Short mmCIF file of C-alpha atoms and ligand atoms in Angstrom, two decimals:
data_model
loop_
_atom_site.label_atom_id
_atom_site.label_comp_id
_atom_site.label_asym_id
_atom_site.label_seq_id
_atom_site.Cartn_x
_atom_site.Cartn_y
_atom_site.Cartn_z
CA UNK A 1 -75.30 -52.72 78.11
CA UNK A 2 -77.78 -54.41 80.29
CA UNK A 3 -79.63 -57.21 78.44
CA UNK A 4 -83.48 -56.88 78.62
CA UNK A 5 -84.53 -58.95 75.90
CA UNK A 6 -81.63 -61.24 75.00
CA UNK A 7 -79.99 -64.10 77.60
CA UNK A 8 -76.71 -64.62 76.98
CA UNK A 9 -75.59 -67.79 78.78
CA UNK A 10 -71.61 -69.79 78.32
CA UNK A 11 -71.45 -73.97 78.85
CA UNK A 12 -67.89 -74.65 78.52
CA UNK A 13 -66.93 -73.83 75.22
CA UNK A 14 -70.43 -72.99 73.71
CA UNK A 15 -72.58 -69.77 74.14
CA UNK A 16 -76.75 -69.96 74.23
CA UNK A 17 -78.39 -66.89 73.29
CA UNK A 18 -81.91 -67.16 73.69
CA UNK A 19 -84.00 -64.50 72.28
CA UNK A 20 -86.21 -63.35 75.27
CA UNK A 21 -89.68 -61.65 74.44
CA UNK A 22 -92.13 -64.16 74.75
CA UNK A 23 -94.74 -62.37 75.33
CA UNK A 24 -94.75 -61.03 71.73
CA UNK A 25 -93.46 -64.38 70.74
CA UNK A 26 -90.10 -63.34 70.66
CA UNK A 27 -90.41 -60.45 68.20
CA UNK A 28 -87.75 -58.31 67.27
CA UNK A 29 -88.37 -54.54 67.92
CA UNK A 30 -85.17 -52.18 67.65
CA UNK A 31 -84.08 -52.43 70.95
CA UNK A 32 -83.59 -56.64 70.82
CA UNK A 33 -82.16 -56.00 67.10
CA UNK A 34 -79.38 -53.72 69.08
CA UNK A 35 -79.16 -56.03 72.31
CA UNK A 36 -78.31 -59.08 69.30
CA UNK A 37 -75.55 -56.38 68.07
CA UNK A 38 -74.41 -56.10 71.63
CA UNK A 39 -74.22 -59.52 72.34
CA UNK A 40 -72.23 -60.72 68.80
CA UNK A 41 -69.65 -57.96 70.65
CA UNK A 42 -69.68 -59.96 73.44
CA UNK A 43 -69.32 -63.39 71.60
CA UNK A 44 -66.77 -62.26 69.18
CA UNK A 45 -64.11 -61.22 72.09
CA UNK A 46 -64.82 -64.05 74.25
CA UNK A 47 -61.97 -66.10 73.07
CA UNK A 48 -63.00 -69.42 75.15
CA UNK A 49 -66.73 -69.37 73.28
CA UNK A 50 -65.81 -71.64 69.81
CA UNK A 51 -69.60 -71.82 68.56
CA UNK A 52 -73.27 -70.58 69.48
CA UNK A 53 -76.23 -71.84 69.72
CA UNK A 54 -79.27 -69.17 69.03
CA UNK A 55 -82.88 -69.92 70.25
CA UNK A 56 -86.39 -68.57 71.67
CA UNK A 57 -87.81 -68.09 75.00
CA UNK A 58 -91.20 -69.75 75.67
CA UNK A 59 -92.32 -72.94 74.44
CA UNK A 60 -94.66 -71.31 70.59
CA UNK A 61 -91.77 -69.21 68.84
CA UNK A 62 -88.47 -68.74 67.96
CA UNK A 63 -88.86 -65.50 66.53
CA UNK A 64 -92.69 -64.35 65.01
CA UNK A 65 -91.00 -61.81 63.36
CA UNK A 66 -89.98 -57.95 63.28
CA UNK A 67 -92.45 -55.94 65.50
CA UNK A 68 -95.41 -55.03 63.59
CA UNK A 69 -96.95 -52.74 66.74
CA UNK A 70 -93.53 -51.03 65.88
CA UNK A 71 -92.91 -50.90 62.53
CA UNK A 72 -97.29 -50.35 62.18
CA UNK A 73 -96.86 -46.40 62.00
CA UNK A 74 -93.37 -45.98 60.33
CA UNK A 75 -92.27 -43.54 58.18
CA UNK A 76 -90.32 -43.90 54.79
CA UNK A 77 -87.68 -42.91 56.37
CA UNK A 78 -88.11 -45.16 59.40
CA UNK A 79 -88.67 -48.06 57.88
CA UNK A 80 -85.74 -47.86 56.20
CA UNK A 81 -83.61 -47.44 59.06
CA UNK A 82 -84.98 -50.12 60.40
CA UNK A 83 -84.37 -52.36 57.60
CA UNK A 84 -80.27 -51.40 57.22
CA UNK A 85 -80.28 -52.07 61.65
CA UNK A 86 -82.03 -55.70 60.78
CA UNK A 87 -79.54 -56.18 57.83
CA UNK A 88 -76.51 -54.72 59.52
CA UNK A 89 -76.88 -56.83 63.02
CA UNK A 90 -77.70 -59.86 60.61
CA UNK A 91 -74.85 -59.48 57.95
CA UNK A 92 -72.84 -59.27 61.64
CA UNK A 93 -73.93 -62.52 62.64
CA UNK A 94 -73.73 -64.15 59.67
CA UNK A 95 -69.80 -63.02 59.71
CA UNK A 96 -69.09 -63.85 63.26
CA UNK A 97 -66.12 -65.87 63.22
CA UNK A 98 -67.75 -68.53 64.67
CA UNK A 99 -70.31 -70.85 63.78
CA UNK A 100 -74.01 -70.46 64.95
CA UNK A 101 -76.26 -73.24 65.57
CA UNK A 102 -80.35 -71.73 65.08
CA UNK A 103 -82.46 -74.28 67.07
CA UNK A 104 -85.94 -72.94 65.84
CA UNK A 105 -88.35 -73.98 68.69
CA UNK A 106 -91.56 -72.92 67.28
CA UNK A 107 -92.70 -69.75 64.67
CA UNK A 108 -90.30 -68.79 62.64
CA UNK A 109 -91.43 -66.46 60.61
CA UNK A 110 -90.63 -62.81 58.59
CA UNK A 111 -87.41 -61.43 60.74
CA UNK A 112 -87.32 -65.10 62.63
CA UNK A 113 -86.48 -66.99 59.22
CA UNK A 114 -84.20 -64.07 58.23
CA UNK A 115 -82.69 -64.61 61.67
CA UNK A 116 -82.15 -68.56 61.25
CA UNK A 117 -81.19 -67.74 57.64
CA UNK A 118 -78.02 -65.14 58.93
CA UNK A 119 -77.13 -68.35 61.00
CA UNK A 120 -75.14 -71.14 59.80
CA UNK A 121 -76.97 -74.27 60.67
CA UNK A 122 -80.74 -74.42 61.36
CA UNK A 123 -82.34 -77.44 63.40
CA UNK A 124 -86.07 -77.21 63.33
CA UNK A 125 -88.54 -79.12 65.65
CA UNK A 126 -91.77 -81.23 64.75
CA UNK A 127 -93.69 -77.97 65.71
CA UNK A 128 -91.46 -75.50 63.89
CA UNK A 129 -93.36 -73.66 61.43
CA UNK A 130 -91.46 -71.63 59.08
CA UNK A 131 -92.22 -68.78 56.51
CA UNK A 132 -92.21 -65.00 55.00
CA UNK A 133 -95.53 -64.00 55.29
CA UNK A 134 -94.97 -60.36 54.78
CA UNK A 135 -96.81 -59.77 51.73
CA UNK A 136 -99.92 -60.14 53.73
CA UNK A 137 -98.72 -57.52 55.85
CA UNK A 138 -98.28 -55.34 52.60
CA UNK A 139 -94.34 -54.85 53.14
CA UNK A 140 -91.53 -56.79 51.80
CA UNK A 141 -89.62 -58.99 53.68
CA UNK A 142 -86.90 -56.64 54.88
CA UNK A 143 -83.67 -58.47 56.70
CA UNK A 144 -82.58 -60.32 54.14
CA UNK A 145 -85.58 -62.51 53.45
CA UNK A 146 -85.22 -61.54 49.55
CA UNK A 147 -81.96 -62.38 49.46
CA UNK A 148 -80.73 -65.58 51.65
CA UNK A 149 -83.63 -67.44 51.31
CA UNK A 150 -83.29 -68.05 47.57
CA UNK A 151 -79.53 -68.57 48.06
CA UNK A 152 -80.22 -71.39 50.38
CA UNK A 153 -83.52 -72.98 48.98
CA UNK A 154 -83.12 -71.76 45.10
CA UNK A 155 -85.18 -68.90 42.97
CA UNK A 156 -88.46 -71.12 42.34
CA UNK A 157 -89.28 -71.75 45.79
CA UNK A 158 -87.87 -68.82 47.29
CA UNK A 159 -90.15 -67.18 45.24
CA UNK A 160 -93.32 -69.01 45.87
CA UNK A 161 -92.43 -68.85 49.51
CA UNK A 162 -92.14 -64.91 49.27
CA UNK A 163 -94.86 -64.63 46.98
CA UNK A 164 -97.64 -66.45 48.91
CA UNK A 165 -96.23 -65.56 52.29
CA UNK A 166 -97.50 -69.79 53.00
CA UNK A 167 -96.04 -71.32 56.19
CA UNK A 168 -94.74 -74.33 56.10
CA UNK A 169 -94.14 -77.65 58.39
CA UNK A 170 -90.85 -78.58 59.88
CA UNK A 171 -90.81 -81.30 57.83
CA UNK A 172 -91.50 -79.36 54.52
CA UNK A 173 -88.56 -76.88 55.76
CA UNK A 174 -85.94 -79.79 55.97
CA UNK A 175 -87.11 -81.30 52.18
CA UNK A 176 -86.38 -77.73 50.85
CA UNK A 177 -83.23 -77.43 52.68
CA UNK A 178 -83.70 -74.54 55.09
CA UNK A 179 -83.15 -76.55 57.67
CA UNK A 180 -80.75 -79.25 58.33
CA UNK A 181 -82.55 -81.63 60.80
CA UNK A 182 -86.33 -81.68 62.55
CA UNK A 183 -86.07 -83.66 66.10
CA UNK A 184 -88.84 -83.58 69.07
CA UNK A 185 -89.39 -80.48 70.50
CA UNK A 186 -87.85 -81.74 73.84
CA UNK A 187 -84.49 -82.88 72.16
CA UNK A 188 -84.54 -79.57 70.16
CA UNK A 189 -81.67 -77.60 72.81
CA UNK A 190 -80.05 -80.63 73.67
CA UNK A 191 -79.38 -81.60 69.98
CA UNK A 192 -78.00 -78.30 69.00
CA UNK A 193 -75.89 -77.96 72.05
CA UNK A 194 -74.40 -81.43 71.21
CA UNK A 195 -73.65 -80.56 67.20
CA UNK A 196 -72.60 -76.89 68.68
CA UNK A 197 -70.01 -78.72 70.92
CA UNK A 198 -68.84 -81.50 68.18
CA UNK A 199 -68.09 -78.43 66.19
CA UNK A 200 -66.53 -76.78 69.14
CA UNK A 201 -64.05 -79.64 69.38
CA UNK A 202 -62.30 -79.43 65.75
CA UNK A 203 -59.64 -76.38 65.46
CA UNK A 204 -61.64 -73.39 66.20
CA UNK A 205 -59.27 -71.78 63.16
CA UNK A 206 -59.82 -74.05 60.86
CA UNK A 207 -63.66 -74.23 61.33
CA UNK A 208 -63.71 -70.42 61.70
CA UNK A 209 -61.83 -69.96 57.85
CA UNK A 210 -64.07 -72.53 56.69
CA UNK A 211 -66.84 -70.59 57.50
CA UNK A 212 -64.97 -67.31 56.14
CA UNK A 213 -64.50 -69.51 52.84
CA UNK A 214 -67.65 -71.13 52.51
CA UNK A 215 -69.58 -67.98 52.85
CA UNK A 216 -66.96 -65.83 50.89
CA UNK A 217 -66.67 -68.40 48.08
CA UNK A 218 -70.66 -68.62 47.53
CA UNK A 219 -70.88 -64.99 46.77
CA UNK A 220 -68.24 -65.27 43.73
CA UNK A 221 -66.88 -67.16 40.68
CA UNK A 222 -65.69 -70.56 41.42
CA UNK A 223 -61.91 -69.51 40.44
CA UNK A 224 -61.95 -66.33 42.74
CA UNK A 225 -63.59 -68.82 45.44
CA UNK A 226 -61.05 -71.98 45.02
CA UNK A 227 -58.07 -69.35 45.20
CA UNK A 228 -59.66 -67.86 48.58
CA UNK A 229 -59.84 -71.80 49.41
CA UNK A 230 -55.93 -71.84 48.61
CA UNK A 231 -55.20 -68.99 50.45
CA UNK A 232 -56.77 -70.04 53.92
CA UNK A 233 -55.72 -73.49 53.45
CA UNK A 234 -51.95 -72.71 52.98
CA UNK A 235 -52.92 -70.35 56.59
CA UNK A 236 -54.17 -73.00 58.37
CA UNK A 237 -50.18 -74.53 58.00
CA UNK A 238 -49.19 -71.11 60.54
CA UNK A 239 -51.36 -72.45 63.02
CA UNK A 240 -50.26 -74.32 66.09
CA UNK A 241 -53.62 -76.51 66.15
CA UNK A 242 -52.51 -77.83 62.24
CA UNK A 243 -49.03 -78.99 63.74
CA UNK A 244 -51.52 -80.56 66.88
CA UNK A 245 -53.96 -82.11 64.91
CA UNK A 246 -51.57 -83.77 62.49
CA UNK A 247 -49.13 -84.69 65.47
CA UNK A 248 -51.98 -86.64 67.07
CA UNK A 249 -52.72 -88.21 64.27
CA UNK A 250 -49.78 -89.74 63.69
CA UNK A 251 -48.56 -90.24 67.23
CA UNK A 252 -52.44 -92.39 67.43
CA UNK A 253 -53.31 -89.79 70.54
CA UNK A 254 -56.32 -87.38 71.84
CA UNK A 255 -55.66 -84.19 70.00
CA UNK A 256 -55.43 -80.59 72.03
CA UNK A 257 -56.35 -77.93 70.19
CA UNK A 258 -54.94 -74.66 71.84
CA UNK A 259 -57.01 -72.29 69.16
CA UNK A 260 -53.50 -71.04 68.42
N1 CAA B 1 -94.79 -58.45 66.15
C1 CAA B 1 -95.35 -58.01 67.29
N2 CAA B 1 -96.08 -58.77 68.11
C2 CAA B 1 -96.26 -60.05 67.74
C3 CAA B 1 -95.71 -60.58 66.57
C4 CAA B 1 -94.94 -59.72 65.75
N3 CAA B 1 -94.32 -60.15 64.63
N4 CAA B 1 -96.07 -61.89 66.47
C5 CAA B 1 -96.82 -62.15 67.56
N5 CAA B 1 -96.94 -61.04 68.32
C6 CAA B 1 -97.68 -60.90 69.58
C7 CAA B 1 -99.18 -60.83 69.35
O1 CAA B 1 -99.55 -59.53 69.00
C8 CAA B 1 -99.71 -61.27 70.70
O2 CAA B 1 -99.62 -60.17 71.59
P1 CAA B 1 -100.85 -59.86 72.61
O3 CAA B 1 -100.91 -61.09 73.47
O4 CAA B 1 -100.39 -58.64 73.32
O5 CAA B 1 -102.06 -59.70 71.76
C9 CAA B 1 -98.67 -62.30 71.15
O6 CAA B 1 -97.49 -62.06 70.38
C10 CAA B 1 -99.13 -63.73 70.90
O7 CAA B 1 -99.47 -63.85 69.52
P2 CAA B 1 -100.88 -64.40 69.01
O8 CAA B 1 -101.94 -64.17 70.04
O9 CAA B 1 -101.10 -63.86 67.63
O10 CAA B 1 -100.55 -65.96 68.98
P3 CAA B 1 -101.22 -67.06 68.03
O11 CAA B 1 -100.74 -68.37 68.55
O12 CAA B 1 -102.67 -66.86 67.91
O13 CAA B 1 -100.57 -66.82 66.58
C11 CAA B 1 -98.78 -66.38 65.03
C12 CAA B 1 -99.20 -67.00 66.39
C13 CAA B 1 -99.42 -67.14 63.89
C14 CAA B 1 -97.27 -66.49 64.94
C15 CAA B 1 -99.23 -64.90 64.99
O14 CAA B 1 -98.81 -64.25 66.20
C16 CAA B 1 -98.69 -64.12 63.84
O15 CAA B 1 -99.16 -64.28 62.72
N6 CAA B 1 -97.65 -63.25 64.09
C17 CAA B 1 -97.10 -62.41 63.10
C18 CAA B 1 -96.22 -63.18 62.12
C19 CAA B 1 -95.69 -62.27 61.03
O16 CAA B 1 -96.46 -61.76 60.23
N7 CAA B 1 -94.37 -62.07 61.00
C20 CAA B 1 -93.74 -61.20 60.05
C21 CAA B 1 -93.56 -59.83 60.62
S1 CAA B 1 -93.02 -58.67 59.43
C22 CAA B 1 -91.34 -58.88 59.33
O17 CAA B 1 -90.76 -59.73 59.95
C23 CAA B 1 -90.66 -57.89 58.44
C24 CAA B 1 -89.25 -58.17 58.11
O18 CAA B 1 -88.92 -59.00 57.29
C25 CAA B 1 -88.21 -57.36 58.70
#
C-alpha cells in the first residue's frame, strides 16, 4: 500500500509513525484510518520493531479529529461504517503486541484523544490541548471516546468532559490522568523516543504479555484477571529471555535479550 498520509519511519529497535495531514491538522478521513490499519500490519510482522512511538506532522496538532468535511454529509448508514473502521483500526492498535508511546504535539481532540486513548502511554506537551468536543458538532464521540476515556480518567469527569465537549490544558490532562507526563514542546519526540527505547530494552515478551494482561485483566473480575496474570507469568518461564535475564542477574552481567 503506498502511504499518503501516514510516515512510517524504524530507529533501531523503535518505529515513529507520524500521522501526516497537516494541512487539516492531521485529521483522520477514511483513507488515513485504513493507511493506520496498514501500517499496525506492517509493525506487527516487523519482528526487530519492540515499541512505537505515534505522533503528528506540523508543529499545531496531533490529531484535530475525524474529518468533519467528510463525515459533514453522511448517511446513517455511513456514519456507521465509519464509526466500526475508527473502532476496528483502534481496538487493533490498542492490541498490537507491542507497546505504543502517543507523543501528543498539539490538538488533540474528538478521533485525536480516541487515538492517544487506543495507545498505551500518552506524553503531552505544554501546548497540548486535549478534549471531545463533539457534542458541539451534534454527533457523539464515535472511536471509542465513550468508552476509554472514562476507563482511564473515571465516570465523573469522563462525563463532564463528553458532556461539555471543554478542552483542556496539558497540564489539566496530566492531573486527570490522561496523560502520563507534559514536557516542552521541543523535548516532546525526543522524550518519547527515549521511554519508547527504555521499554524496548526489557524482554520484548515479557513487556508484550504485560500489556496482553494489563489490558485483558482491566476488562474483567479481579479473579479471572489474577489467573490470566498466572497463566502468562508461568509462560514467561518457556522463554529464552527469562533464562537471560535471570542468568545476568546472577552472573552481575549486561543482559541480551534475544526476544526468544
Ligand atoms: N476535520 C477536518 N478538517 C479539520 C479538522 C477536522 N477535525 N480540524 C481542523 N481542520 C482543518 C480546518 O478546516 C482548516 O482547513 P482550511 O485551512 O482548509 O480551512 C485547517 O484544518 C486548519 O484549522 P483551523 O483554521 O480551524 O485552525 P485553528 O488554529 O483556527 O483552530 C482547532 C484549530 C481549534 C483545532 C479547529 O481546527 C477545530 O476546532 N477543529 C475541529 C476539532 C473537532 O471538533 N474535532 C472533533 C471532530 S469529530 C470526531 O472526531 C468524531 C469522532 O469521535 C469519530
Amino acid at each position: 500500500m503506498e502511504l499518503t498520509n501516514i510516515i512510517l519511519e524504524k530507529e533501531g529497535k523503535i518505529a515513529i509513525v507520524t500521522i501526516n495531514r497537516p494541512k487539516a491538522l492531521n485529521a483522520l478521513n477514511s483513507e488515513t484510518l485504513k493507511e493506520i490499519n496498514y501500517v499496525i500490519d506492517e509493525v506487527e510482522k516487523d519482528e526487530e520493531i519492540l515499541a512505537v512511538v505515534l505522533t503528528g506532522a506540523g508543529e499545531k496538532a496531533f490529531v484535530a479529529g475525524a474529518d468533519i468535511s467528510e463525515m459533514k454529509e453522511m448517511s446513517t448508514v455511513q456514519g456507521r461504517k465509519f464509526g466500526i473502521l475508527g473502532n476496528q483500526v483502534f481496538r487493533r492498535l490498542e492490541n498490537l503486541e507491542k507497546p505504543v508511546i502517543a507523543a501528543l504535539n498539539g490538538f488533540t481532540l474528538g478521533g485525536g484523544c480516541e487515538l492517544a486513548m487506543a495507545c498505551d502511554i500518552r506524553i503531552a506537551s505544554t501546548k497540548t490541548k486535549v478534549g471531545q468536543p463533539e457534542v458541539g458538532l451534534g454527533i457523539t464521540p464515535g472511536f471509542g471516546g465513550t468508552q476509554r476515556l472514562a476507563r482511564i480518567v473515571g465516570l465523573g469527569m469522563a462525563k463532564e468532559l463528553i458532556y461539555t465537549g471543554k478542552i483542556i490544558g496539558a497540564d489539566e490532562a496530566f492531573r486527570i490522568g490522561l496523560v502520563n507526563k507534559v514536557v516542552a514542546p521541543e523535548t516532546l519526540l525526543t522524550e518519547a523516543k527515549a521511554l519508547a527505547n527504555i521499554i524496548a530494552a526489557q524482554a520484548p515478551i515479557a513487556v508484550s504479555l504485560c500489556k496482553a494482561a494489563i489490558n485483558k485483566g482491566m476488562q474483567t473480575d479481579i479473579d479471572t484477571a489474577l489467573s490470566y496474570e498466572s497463566e502468562v507469568f508461568g509462560e514467561c518461564f518457556s522463554t529464552e529471555d527469562q533464562k537471560e535475564g535471570m542468568t545476568a542477574f546472577v552472573e552481575k552481567r549486561e543482559k541480551n535479550f534475544k526476544n526468544r
